[in-house]
Amino acid sequence: MNLPEFRSNSREVLSTLNEDSESVQQSATLLGVVWDLQEDTMVVNTKKCDNWPATKRQFLAYTTEFYDFLGLFTPATLSLPQHLWKKEYDWNQPFDNTDRQTAAALLERFQEQSLKSDRKLTAELDKKCAEIHVFVDACRSAYFAVAYLCSYSQDRYENSLLMSKSRMTPIRGITIPRLELMAALIGSRSLNFVKGQLKHTGPTFLWSDSQATLHWIATATTVDRFVDNRLAEIRRSPTQFRYVDSGNNPADLATLTGEKNLHFSSKKAGIGLNGQLHKTHTLNKLERTTVHVLRVIKRVLRSTQIHLGRRLWETVELEGPVTAEKY
């Protein structure tokens, strides 16, 4: 059977095909996503906007005409649709001058952007050392979750972006702590989905910069039906819940507004995980360094009589050897 549309990134496979066949092309396109066969990368490109959308239908048609398979362009366009829905525009009703200028300014930054990512996971899916980390965050206009696969092999850490998910906040309005809880909920669902797809049996972590959300999850206190129902679903996920400050939370980038969202989409999708880890070549050295830093923090807090909420350093002993087995 002749397969003229066959594509592969394997040179060995391509060498067995007819040289005159179209199957030896350098790239393939599906749903607007370009697969570069030479570099084995997936590329999403946004088109140039010749005529700025003047209606809600035109705006959504432009922002959804390509398949954003990682969900990284979505945060850049979330706030305006919510604003348009609040003003109750009909689908074909022209924007007023202010909203037309706002849409034009947003899409001017949005057009002709390019997002390239590896087709395959750079992190090895080893059940013994691979971990799934999900980061969540929220703001007044949206909440967001991003999932990574992390692995440790050959004395170095590797991580791969798996997926991201974002949602607009309800139009009726909701408090920030509850939005952070909603972010944790979609993060928990994303984690369970990724875990099932990868058949992952290793450790899983959900990170949030909201101490209120982590307190709700950790305690059995009854708040109200809205909070309790979502907590019940989150707690069913056998994962570890951790705190991360906003400066090191990659999901925090998605909740920023304006041009920074596009920087997140195109350049900073992996920020927060590599961080300072690439400067350490062995896991044992990283653990020992971390424990020594926590010991210093604990000594300073004791000497200055500063009392803060429970943190990681409270579990660290001030004296004694630092071993990987212990920490």
Tab-separated table of C-alpha atoms in Angstrom:
chain	number	residue	atom	x	y	z
A	1	MET	CA	0.000	0.000	0.000
A	2	ASN	CA	1.389	3.403	-0.970
A	3	LEU	CA	1.499	5.967	1.861
A	4	PRO	CA	2.313	9.297	0.168
A	5	GLU	CA	1.429	11.296	3.286
A	6	PHE	CA	3.700	9.363	5.639
A	7	ARG	CA	5.792	11.533	8.004
A	8	SER	CA	8.573	10.600	10.415
A	9	ASN	CA	11.390	12.272	12.351
A	10	SER	CA	13.523	9.124	12.033
A	11	ARG	CA	16.213	9.280	9.367
A	12	GLU	CA	16.314	5.476	9.254
A	13	VAL	CA	12.625	5.303	8.423
A	14	LEU	CA	12.845	8.079	5.841
A	15	SER	CA	15.793	6.393	4.137
A	16	THR	CA	13.598	3.396	3.304
A	17	LEU	CA	11.026	5.545	1.503
A	18	ASN	CA	10.965	6.571	-2.124
A	19	GLU	CA	12.994	9.776	-2.547
A	20	ASP	CA	10.414	11.138	-4.963
A	21	SER	CA	7.624	10.720	-2.454
A	22	GLU	CA	6.147	13.685	-0.631
A	23	SER	CA	6.803	11.817	2.598
A	24	VAL	CA	10.334	13.213	2.811
A	25	GLN	CA	9.170	16.781	3.403
A	26	GLN	CA	10.892	18.683	6.191
A	27	SER	CA	7.723	19.600	8.087
A	28	ALA	CA	4.095	18.661	8.531
A	29	THR	CA	1.118	20.745	9.631
A	30	LEU	CA	-1.924	19.616	11.577
A	31	LEU	CA	-4.583	21.915	13.053
A	32	GLY	CA	-2.290	24.871	12.475
A	33	VAL	CA	0.568	23.291	14.449
A	34	VAL	CA	3.801	22.799	12.516
A	35	TRP	CA	5.907	19.717	13.220
A	36	ASP	CA	9.535	20.360	12.286
A	37	LEU	CA	10.818	16.903	11.369
A	38	GLN	CA	14.474	17.904	11.494
A	39	GLU	CA	14.461	19.437	14.980
A	40	ASP	CA	11.526	17.302	16.174
A	41	THR	CA	9.744	20.358	17.561
A	42	MET	CA	6.160	21.591	17.504
A	43	VAL	CA	5.593	25.219	16.522
A	44	VAL	CA	2.454	27.321	17.009
A	45	ASN	CA	2.341	30.587	15.057
A	46	THR	CA	-0.241	33.338	15.351
A	47	LYS	CA	-1.174	35.111	12.142
A	48	LYS	CA	-0.931	38.765	11.283
A	49	CYS	CA	-4.191	40.595	11.840
A	50	ASP	CA	-4.931	42.816	8.839
A	51	ASN	CA	-8.313	44.034	10.070
A	52	TRP	CA	-8.828	44.507	13.800
A	53	PRO	CA	-11.927	42.665	15.063
A	54	ALA	CA	-14.877	44.980	15.579
A	55	THR	CA	-17.309	42.442	17.068
A	56	LYS	CA	-17.225	39.689	19.648
A	57	ARG	CA	-17.603	37.044	16.943
A	58	GLN	CA	-14.612	38.377	14.997
A	59	PHE	CA	-12.450	38.605	18.113
A	60	LEU	CA	-13.093	35.001	19.139
A	61	ALA	CA	-12.660	33.796	15.552
A	62	TYR	CA	-9.158	35.256	15.425
A	63	THR	CA	-7.991	34.081	18.863
A	64	THR	CA	-9.260	30.514	18.362
A	65	GLU	CA	-8.221	29.855	14.756
A	66	PHE	CA	-5.174	27.798	15.774
A	67	TYR	CA	-4.715	24.849	18.118
A	68	ASP	CA	-2.893	25.996	21.250
A	69	PHE	CA	-2.050	22.458	22.373
A	70	LEU	CA	-0.180	23.555	25.522
A	71	GLY	CA	-2.661	26.294	26.427
A	72	LEU	CA	0.042	28.939	26.755
A	73	PHE	CA	-1.467	31.642	24.553
A	74	THR	CA	-4.821	31.500	26.331
A	75	PRO	CA	-3.903	33.672	29.370
A	76	ALA	CA	-3.062	36.572	27.051
A	77	THR	CA	-6.647	36.804	25.800
A	78	LEU	CA	-8.741	35.839	28.824
A	79	SER	CA	-9.452	39.244	30.333
A	80	LEU	CA	-11.012	40.928	27.290
A	81	PRO	CA	-13.705	38.285	26.546
A	82	GLN	CA	-14.837	38.494	30.156
A	83	HIS	CA	-15.078	42.274	29.844
A	84	LEU	CA	-17.076	41.930	26.636
A	85	TRP	CA	-19.495	39.487	28.252
A	86	LYS	CA	-20.029	41.839	31.173
A	87	LYS	CA	-21.014	44.594	28.752
A	88	GLU	CA	-23.507	42.178	27.141
A	89	TYR	CA	-22.430	42.687	23.543
A	90	ASP	CA	-24.335	40.705	20.941
A	91	TRP	CA	-22.222	38.498	18.692
A	92	ASN	CA	-22.332	40.922	15.769
A	93	GLN	CA	-22.702	44.179	17.697
A	94	PRO	CA	-19.809	46.607	16.975
A	95	PHE	CA	-17.561	47.551	19.893
A	96	ASP	CA	-17.550	51.089	21.180
A	97	ASN	CA	-14.399	53.126	20.552
A	98	THR	CA	-12.802	52.266	23.905
A	99	ASP	CA	-13.280	48.516	23.553
A	100	ARG	CA	-12.167	48.581	19.924
A	101	GLN	CA	-8.921	50.275	20.942
A	102	THR	CA	-8.452	47.767	23.774
A	103	ALA	CA	-8.952	44.806	21.431
A	104	ALA	CA	-6.608	46.312	18.845
A	105	ALA	CA	-3.889	46.936	21.452
A	106	LEU	CA	-4.127	43.362	22.754
A	107	LEU	CA	-4.093	41.719	19.335
A	108	GLU	CA	-1.261	43.935	18.145
A	109	ARG	CA	0.943	42.213	20.731
A	110	PHE	CA	-0.709	38.853	20.127
A	111	GLN	CA	-0.196	38.682	16.354
A	112	GLU	CA	2.823	37.094	14.699
A	113	GLN	CA	3.943	35.340	17.879
A	114	SER	CA	5.683	31.966	17.767
A	115	LEU	CA	5.818	29.232	20.381
A	116	LYS	CA	8.213	26.328	19.885
A	117	SER	CA	8.371	23.270	22.114
A	118	ASP	CA	9.893	19.808	21.939
A	119	ARG	CA	7.563	17.154	20.594
A	120	LYS	CA	8.909	14.534	22.971
A	121	LEU	CA	9.345	14.830	26.701
A	122	THR	CA	12.880	15.841	27.607
A	123	ALA	CA	12.342	14.393	31.067
A	124	GLU	CA	12.524	10.601	31.091
A	125	LEU	CA	9.376	8.852	32.270
A	126	ASP	CA	11.066	6.625	34.836
A	127	LYS	CA	8.605	5.409	37.458
A	128	LYS	CA	11.370	5.287	40.067
A	129	CYS	CA	12.564	8.885	39.795
A	130	ALA	CA	9.971	10.829	37.756
A	131	GLU	CA	7.673	13.287	39.509
A	132	ILE	CA	4.666	15.313	38.390
A	133	HIS	CA	4.532	18.899	39.658
A	134	VAL	CA	1.469	21.103	39.167
A	135	PHE	CA	1.565	24.827	39.971
A	136	VAL	CA	-1.596	26.906	40.435
A	137	ASP	CA	-2.412	30.582	40.857
A	138	ALA	CA	-5.331	32.986	40.537
A	139	CYS	CA	-6.127	36.662	40.077
A	140	ARG	CA	-9.358	38.632	39.805
A	141	SER	CA	-9.855	37.827	36.128
A	142	ALA	CA	-8.665	34.202	35.822
A	143	TYR	CA	-7.139	31.176	37.509
A	144	PHE	CA	-4.500	28.910	36.071
A	145	ALA	CA	-2.711	25.567	36.451
A	146	VAL	CA	0.433	24.280	34.737
A	147	ALA	CA	1.837	20.731	34.928
A	148	TYR	CA	5.429	19.532	34.569
A	149	LEU	CA	7.119	16.153	34.443
A	150	CYS	CA	10.404	16.218	36.358
A	151	SER	CA	13.046	13.527	36.503
A	152	TYR	CA	16.508	13.059	37.939
A	153	SER	CA	18.992	11.085	35.898
A	154	GLN	CA	22.731	11.076	35.377
A	155	ASP	CA	23.268	13.596	38.187
A	156	ARG	CA	21.001	16.240	36.702
A	157	TYR	CA	17.377	17.370	36.782
A	158	GLU	CA	15.221	17.585	33.676
A	159	ASN	CA	11.684	18.884	33.341
A	160	SER	CA	9.116	18.994	30.562
A	161	LEU	CA	6.002	21.106	30.278
A	162	LEU	CA	3.041	18.737	29.965
A	163	MET	CA	-0.028	20.967	29.811
A	164	SER	CA	-1.682	24.063	31.188
A	165	LYS	CA	-5.262	24.997	31.869
A	166	SER	CA	-6.860	28.375	32.501
A	167	ARG	CA	-10.359	29.541	33.346
A	168	MET	CA	-12.040	32.928	33.538
A	169	THR	CA	-13.494	33.922	36.884
A	170	PRO	CA	-17.296	33.982	37.215
A	171	ILE	CA	-18.866	37.246	36.081
A	172	ARG	CA	-20.798	37.533	39.341
A	173	GLY	CA	-17.519	37.929	41.201
A	174	ILE	CA	-15.738	35.787	43.773
A	175	THR	CA	-13.140	36.397	46.476
A	176	ILE	CA	-9.432	35.815	45.847
A	177	PRO	CA	-9.124	32.959	48.418
A	178	ARG	CA	-11.939	31.101	46.675
A	179	LEU	CA	-10.366	31.747	43.285
A	180	GLU	CA	-7.127	30.267	44.624
A	181	LEU	CA	-9.171	27.258	45.712
A	182	MET	CA	-10.647	26.987	42.209
A	183	ALA	CA	-7.110	27.097	40.817
A	184	ALA	CA	-6.163	24.232	43.128
A	185	LEU	CA	-9.214	22.323	41.896
A	186	ILE	CA	-8.328	22.552	38.193
A	187	GLY	CA	-4.730	21.811	39.176
A	188	SER	CA	-5.863	18.648	40.943
A	189	ARG	CA	-7.954	17.611	37.943
A	190	SER	CA	-5.049	18.294	35.584
A	191	LEU	CA	-2.741	16.253	37.792
A	192	ASN	CA	-5.131	13.299	37.820
A	193	PHE	CA	-5.548	13.511	34.040
A	194	VAL	CA	-1.801	13.616	33.359
A	195	LYS	CA	-1.152	10.874	35.889
A	196	GLY	CA	-3.689	8.621	34.202
A	197	GLN	CA	-2.434	9.309	30.684
A	198	LEU	CA	1.191	8.609	31.626
A	199	LYS	CA	0.252	5.713	33.932
A	200	HIS	CA	2.453	7.433	36.458
A	201	THR	CA	2.943	5.776	39.851
A	202	GLY	CA	5.640	8.056	41.264
A	203	PRO	CA	5.337	11.094	43.552
A	204	THR	CA	3.000	13.942	42.627
A	205	PHE	CA	2.982	17.492	43.985
A	206	LEU	CA	0.549	20.386	43.812
A	207	TRP	CA	2.077	23.809	44.534
A	208	SER	CA	0.156	26.950	45.494
A	209	ASP	CA	1.182	30.392	46.716
A	210	SER	CA	-2.075	30.712	48.672
A	211	GLN	CA	-1.626	29.801	52.330
A	212	ALA	CA	-5.384	30.077	52.844
A	213	THR	CA	-5.999	27.327	50.283
A	214	LEU	CA	-3.309	25.076	51.741
A	215	HIS	CA	-4.754	25.635	55.224
A	216	TRP	CA	-8.219	24.644	54.031
A	217	ILE	CA	-6.826	21.486	52.445
A	218	ALA	CA	-4.792	20.522	55.512
A	219	THR	CA	-7.533	21.042	58.105
A	220	ALA	CA	-10.894	19.410	58.625
A	221	THR	CA	-12.638	22.703	59.395
A	222	THR	CA	-16.012	23.147	57.720
A	223	VAL	CA	-16.255	26.473	55.891
A	224	ASP	CA	-19.343	26.410	53.658
A	225	ARG	CA	-20.814	24.233	50.935
A	226	PHE	CA	-18.911	25.971	48.105
A	227	VAL	CA	-15.527	25.461	49.757
A	228	ASP	CA	-16.263	22.052	51.278
A	229	ASN	CA	-17.400	20.470	47.992
A	230	ARG	CA	-14.230	21.546	46.210
A	231	LEU	CA	-12.017	20.522	49.095
A	232	ALA	CA	-13.596	17.064	49.070
A	233	GLU	CA	-12.631	16.578	45.415
A	234	ILE	CA	-9.107	17.944	45.906
A	235	ARG	CA	-8.457	15.698	48.904
A	236	ARG	CA	-9.379	12.604	46.914
A	237	SER	CA	-6.203	13.101	44.905
A	238	PRO	CA	-3.301	11.233	46.600
A	239	THR	CA	-0.798	14.028	46.136
A	240	GLN	CA	1.450	16.194	48.285
A	241	PHE	CA	0.417	19.825	48.711
A	242	ARG	CA	3.239	22.341	48.976
A	243	TYR	CA	3.699	26.096	49.319
A	244	VAL	CA	5.639	28.139	46.749
A	245	ASP	CA	6.160	31.894	46.877
A	246	SER	CA	4.753	33.952	44.019
A	247	GLY	CA	8.192	34.874	42.695
A	248	ASN	CA	9.008	31.217	41.983
A	249	ASN	CA	5.550	30.124	40.873
A	250	PRO	CA	5.419	29.614	37.071
A	251	ALA	CA	1.618	29.784	37.192
A	252	ASP	CA	1.901	33.334	38.543
A	253	LEU	CA	3.083	34.502	35.121
A	254	ALA	CA	-0.245	33.560	33.574
A	255	THR	CA	-2.177	35.784	35.989
A	256	LEU	CA	-0.233	38.892	35.019
A	257	THR	CA	-1.905	41.276	32.625
A	258	GLY	CA	-0.904	43.024	29.442
A	259	GLU	CA	2.264	42.336	27.510
A	260	LYS	CA	3.777	40.138	30.232
A	261	ASN	CA	1.309	37.405	29.339
A	262	LEU	CA	2.842	37.102	25.893
A	263	HIS	CA	6.320	36.913	27.357
A	264	PHE	CA	5.065	34.002	29.428
A	265	SER	CA	3.657	32.274	26.379
A	266	SER	CA	6.651	32.581	24.112
A	267	LYS	CA	9.688	32.655	26.368
A	268	LYS	CA	9.069	31.718	29.982
A	269	ALA	CA	6.963	28.584	29.819
A	270	GLY	CA	9.500	26.621	31.850
A	271	ILE	CA	10.436	29.233	34.414
A	272	GLY	CA	10.374	28.284	38.057
A	273	LEU	CA	11.520	24.684	37.808
A	274	ASN	CA	15.009	24.973	36.405
A	275	GLY	CA	15.761	28.050	38.500
A	276	GLN	CA	18.909	27.413	40.470
A	277	LEU	CA	18.796	23.635	40.095
A	278	HIS	CA	20.981	23.590	37.004
A	279	LYS	CA	23.843	25.042	39.045
A	280	THR	CA	23.946	21.872	41.156
A	281	HIS	CA	25.228	18.735	39.457
A	282	THR	CA	24.222	16.159	42.083
A	283	LEU	CA	21.052	15.587	44.071
A	284	ASN	CA	22.955	14.998	47.323
A	285	LYS	CA	24.742	18.329	47.027
A	286	LEU	CA	21.464	20.100	46.346
A	287	GLU	CA	19.849	18.517	49.405
A	288	ARG	CA	22.782	19.337	51.681
A	289	THR	CA	22.887	22.943	50.485
A	290	THR	CA	19.147	23.334	51.000
A	291	VAL	CA	19.306	21.958	54.544
A	292	HIS	CA	22.182	24.282	55.477
A	293	VAL	CA	20.203	27.271	54.196
A	294	LEU	CA	17.160	26.184	56.210
A	295	ARG	CA	19.335	25.822	59.308
A	296	VAL	CA	20.549	29.405	58.923
A	297	ILE	CA	16.961	30.629	58.580
A	298	LYS	CA	15.944	28.730	61.688
A	299	ARG	CA	18.844	30.149	63.739
A	300	VAL	CA	18.069	33.708	62.619
A	301	LEU	CA	14.406	33.348	63.526
A	302	ARG	CA	15.294	32.010	66.959
A	303	SER	CA	17.847	34.727	67.700
A	304	THR	CA	15.519	37.538	66.626
A	305	GLN	CA	12.472	35.935	68.270
A	306	ILE	CA	10.474	36.208	65.067
A	307	HIS	CA	7.465	33.915	65.013
A	308	LEU	CA	5.994	32.917	61.669
A	309	GLY	CA	3.614	30.234	60.549
A	310	ARG	CA	4.813	26.687	60.060
A	311	ARG	CA	7.434	26.410	57.320
A	312	LEU	CA	9.798	23.821	55.935
A	313	TRP	CA	12.695	24.888	58.154
A	314	GLU	CA	10.797	23.896	61.308
A	315	THR	CA	11.401	20.249	60.407
A	316	VAL	CA	15.156	20.779	60.055
A	317	GLU	CA	17.473	19.945	62.962
A	318	LEU	CA	20.053	22.581	63.847
A	319	GLU	CA	22.878	20.126	64.474
A	320	GLY	CA	24.071	16.788	63.152
A	321	PRO	CA	25.095	15.405	59.770
A	322	VAL	CA	23.031	16.055	56.677
A	323	THR	CA	22.100	12.855	54.859
A	324	ALA	CA	19.980	12.244	51.784
A	325	GLU	CA	18.108	9.471	53.566
A	326	LYS	CA	17.061	11.833	56.362
A	327	TYR	CA	15.934	14.740	54.245
